[in-house]
Short mmCIF file of C-alpha atoms in Angstrom, two decimals:
data_model
loop_
_atom_site.label_atom_id
_atom_site.label_comp_id
_atom_site.label_asym_id
_atom_site.label_seq_id
_atom_site.Cartn_x
_atom_site.Cartn_y
_atom_site.Cartn_z
CA MET A 155 -8.75 -36.77 39.07
CA ASP A 156 -8.42 -35.60 35.53
CA GLY A 157 -5.67 -38.80 35.27
CA ILE A 158 -8.73 -41.00 36.51
CA ARG A 159 -12.14 -38.76 34.25
CA LYS A 160 -9.58 -39.62 29.67
CA ASN A 161 -8.90 -43.41 31.65
CA TRP A 162 -12.73 -45.05 32.98
CA ILE A 163 -12.69 -46.98 30.27
CA ARG A 164 -9.07 -49.13 31.28
CA ILE A 165 -9.43 -48.26 34.83
CA THR A 166 -12.84 -49.95 34.03
CA TYR A 167 -11.60 -53.72 32.71
CA GLY A 168 -8.66 -53.66 34.93
CA ALA A 169 -11.45 -53.98 37.33
CA VAL A 170 -13.10 -56.65 35.67
CA SER A 171 -10.19 -58.56 34.53
CA CYS A 172 -9.62 -58.67 38.28
CA VAL A 173 -12.37 -59.72 39.51
CA VAL A 174 -11.62 -62.79 36.75
CA ILE A 175 -8.15 -63.61 38.31
CA VAL A 176 -9.29 -63.40 41.99
CA ALA A 177 -11.90 -66.29 40.79
CA SER A 178 -9.91 -67.88 38.28
CA VAL A 179 -7.44 -68.06 41.35
CA ILE A 180 -9.97 -69.07 44.49
CA TYR A 181 -11.33 -72.12 42.27
CA ARG A 182 -8.32 -73.44 40.62
CA ALA A 183 -8.37 -77.01 42.72
CA PRO A 184 -12.03 -77.84 42.32
CA VAL A 185 -12.08 -77.20 38.51
CA LEU A 186 -9.96 -79.54 37.70
CA ALA A 187 -11.08 -82.39 40.06
CA SER A 188 -12.72 -84.02 38.33
CA GLN A 189 -14.70 -83.59 34.04
CA ASN A 190 -17.81 -81.64 35.98
CA SER A 191 -15.42 -79.29 36.81
CA LEU A 192 -13.26 -79.54 34.42
CA ASN A 193 -16.19 -77.59 31.69
CA ASN A 194 -16.87 -74.79 34.32
CA PHE A 195 -13.11 -74.28 33.73
CA SER A 196 -13.75 -74.33 29.89
CA TYR A 197 -16.91 -71.87 31.00
CA VAL A 198 -15.02 -69.91 32.70
CA GLY A 199 -12.44 -69.52 29.27
CA CYS A 200 -15.99 -68.43 28.00
CA VAL A 201 -15.54 -65.50 30.58
CA ALA A 202 -12.51 -64.92 30.08
CA THR A 203 -12.89 -64.34 25.72
CA LEU A 204 -15.64 -62.70 27.06
CA VAL A 205 -14.05 -60.28 28.52
CA GLY A 206 -11.24 -59.94 26.55
CA LEU A 207 -13.92 -59.35 23.51
CA ILE A 208 -15.06 -56.35 25.91
CA VAL A 209 -11.57 -54.67 26.82
CA ALA A 210 -10.89 -54.22 23.24
CA ILE A 211 -14.38 -53.14 22.35
CA LEU A 212 -13.77 -50.83 25.44
CA GLU A 213 -10.64 -49.68 23.81
CA ILE A 214 -11.54 -48.86 20.41
CA VAL A 215 -14.43 -46.48 22.00
CA HIS A 216 -10.93 -45.27 23.89
CA GLY A 217 -9.70 -44.83 21.15
CA ALA A 218 -12.34 -42.39 19.16
CA SER A 219 -12.47 -41.01 22.38
CA VAL A 220 -8.43 -39.54 22.16
CA SER A 221 -9.03 -38.75 18.39
CA ARG A 222 -12.00 -36.64 18.76
CA SER A 223 -9.82 -34.76 21.77
CA ILE A 224 -7.43 -34.68 18.84
CA ARG A 225 -9.31 -33.48 16.40
CA ASP A 226 -10.22 -30.29 18.14
CA GLU A 227 -7.61 -29.12 19.47
CA VAL A 228 -5.59 -29.33 16.39
CA ARG A 229 -8.83 -27.52 15.00
CA ARG A 230 -8.40 -25.22 17.39
CA ILE A 231 -4.44 -24.17 17.16
CA VAL A 232 -5.33 -23.51 13.55
CA ASP A 233 -8.45 -21.18 14.04
CA GLY A 234 -5.66 -19.45 16.06
CA GLY A 235 -2.97 -19.63 13.79
CA ARG A 236 -5.14 -18.31 10.80
CA SER A 237 -6.63 -15.47 13.16
CA VAL A 238 -3.64 -14.19 12.76
CA ASP A 239 -2.34 -14.39 9.46
CA ARG A 240 -5.20 -12.47 8.63
CA ALA A 241 -4.62 -10.04 11.22
CA THR A 242 -1.11 -9.56 10.25
CA MET A 243 -2.60 -8.72 6.00
CA ALA A 244 -5.41 -6.79 7.88
CA ILE A 245 -2.17 -4.78 9.20
CA GLU A 246 0.14 -4.94 6.02
CA CYS A 247 -3.14 -2.99 4.30
CA LEU A 248 -3.63 -0.68 6.68
CA SER A 249 0.50 0.27 6.29
CA TYR A 250 -0.07 0.19 2.96
CA LEU A 251 -2.06 1.99 2.95
CA ASP A 252 -0.80 4.86 4.67
CA GLU A 253 1.38 5.39 2.27
CA ALA A 254 -0.65 6.33 -0.42
CA SER A 255 -2.23 8.66 1.32
CA GLU A 256 1.78 9.60 2.69
CA HIS A 257 2.04 9.96 -1.19
CA VAL A 258 -1.05 11.67 -2.20
CA THR A 259 -0.02 14.69 -0.18
CA GLY A 260 2.68 15.09 -1.19
CA GLU A 261 0.76 14.46 -5.01
CA ARG A 262 2.40 11.43 -5.90
CA TYR A 263 -0.57 9.81 -7.25
CA GLN A 264 1.71 6.65 -9.48
CA LEU A 265 2.97 5.78 -6.62
CA SER A 266 0.28 6.21 -3.89
CA LEU A 267 -1.90 4.17 -7.03
CA LYS A 268 0.63 1.20 -7.10
CA CYS A 269 0.24 1.28 -2.44
CA VAL A 270 -3.39 0.73 -3.06
CA GLN A 271 -3.15 -2.05 -5.03
CA TYR A 272 -0.89 -4.10 -2.65
CA ALA A 273 -3.84 -3.19 -0.33
CA ARG A 274 -6.24 -4.28 -1.89
CA LYS A 275 -5.03 -6.86 -3.23
CA ASN A 276 -4.57 -8.33 0.31
CA TYR A 277 -7.83 -7.30 1.70
CA MET A 278 -9.53 -8.84 -1.26
CA ARG A 279 -7.96 -11.90 0.46
CA ILE A 280 -9.94 -11.65 4.48
CA ALA A 281 -12.32 -9.45 2.80
CA SER A 282 -14.42 -12.45 2.05
CA VAL A 283 -14.26 -14.52 5.71
CA ALA A 284 -14.57 -11.41 7.32
CA GLN A 285 -18.01 -10.95 5.87
CA THR A 286 -16.57 -7.22 4.10
CA GLU A 287 -19.60 -5.00 3.02
CA GLU A 288 -19.40 -4.52 -0.79
CA GLU A 289 -19.15 -0.48 0.54
CA MET A 290 -15.52 -1.13 1.33
CA THR A 291 -14.29 -2.78 -1.52
CA ASP A 292 -16.49 -0.02 -3.63
CA THR A 293 -14.81 2.68 -1.85
CA MET A 294 -11.41 0.52 -2.35
CA GLY A 295 -12.95 1.57 -6.11
CA LYS A 296 -13.49 4.21 -6.06
CA ILE A 297 -10.57 5.60 -4.18
CA GLU A 298 -7.83 3.64 -7.80
CA LEU A 299 -10.35 6.00 -9.48
CA GLY A 300 -9.64 9.46 -8.00
CA LEU A 301 -5.88 8.07 -8.37
CA VAL A 302 -6.32 6.92 -11.48
CA LYS A 303 -7.58 10.49 -13.05
CA GLY A 304 -4.07 11.87 -10.74
CA THR A 305 -1.83 9.84 -12.44
CA HIS A 306 -3.24 11.77 -15.65
CA THR A 307 -2.84 15.29 -14.56
CA THR A 308 -0.15 17.99 -15.14
CA ALA A 309 1.19 20.28 -13.16
CA GLY A 310 -0.58 22.78 -14.44
CA THR A 311 -3.83 21.12 -14.79
CA PRO A 312 -3.71 19.05 -10.97
CA LEU A 313 -6.41 17.29 -8.78
CA ARG A 314 -8.95 19.94 -6.63
CA LYS A 315 -8.32 19.95 -3.82
CA TRP A 316 -11.70 18.74 -2.68
CA GLU A 317 -10.51 15.45 -5.28
CA ARG A 318 -7.50 14.86 -2.86
CA VAL A 319 -9.82 15.54 0.89
CA ALA A 320 -12.34 12.81 -0.99
CA ILE A 321 -9.39 10.33 -1.73
CA GLN A 322 -8.07 11.28 1.20
CA GLN A 323 -11.56 10.43 3.62
CA ASP A 324 -12.37 7.52 1.49
CA ILE A 325 -8.29 6.21 2.57
CA LEU A 326 -9.13 7.36 6.48
CA ALA A 327 -12.41 5.02 5.83
CA MET A 328 -10.46 2.24 5.00
CA LYS A 329 -8.55 2.53 7.43
CA LEU A 330 -11.25 2.87 10.24
CA HIS A 331 -12.53 -0.44 8.42
CA LEU A 332 -9.39 -3.11 8.39
CA GLU A 333 -8.94 -1.77 12.33
CA ARG A 334 -11.71 -3.63 13.29
CA LEU A 335 -10.92 -6.51 11.75
CA VAL A 336 -7.95 -6.00 13.65
CA ALA A 337 -10.18 -5.77 16.85
CA LEU A 338 -11.90 -9.14 15.30
CA PHE A 339 -9.80 -11.18 14.50
CA GLY A 340 -8.94 -10.87 18.19
CA ALA A 341 -4.85 -11.58 17.48
CA THR A 342 -3.27 -10.40 20.53
CA HIS A 343 0.49 -10.49 19.23
CA VAL A 344 0.94 -9.33 15.43
CA PRO A 345 4.90 -9.61 14.35
#
């Protein structure tokens, strides 16, 4: 049934061509018998040419239909690949943020800052796609500023506990947002 639906144009012109061929066989002898018959034969030739023109036009229509189907399928596949790529980037951001959180706990602010900067770069590649609010980029900025402040502390004047907690809460908020993005992209398998 699907084959008939896909090739209805070819089936139509095939049937029309068969009817023309049968008619030419049936009327062969009378056509060649006299001048009038030869004129009729010329007429049938004209009709056959017209059938050929119809076949050519319908083949062009069929080719355009196939091209549209291929284009739609390619778009679907490419969009699926993009979703997986975006989900992969979001998961990579999550990994960097996990590492940054561990470094904050260990008071290794320089390493934590590097992780957050890597996460921010990847996040910005997917942020416009997800139509992310400025609030999330502001959160990333707050995290970075807190970590920059942490890099300038000493053993005698470390970051206060509430500052570390605030940084980790912002990291968690960012992670929750990224987890929602992964779900939004709909990737069922991410390497």
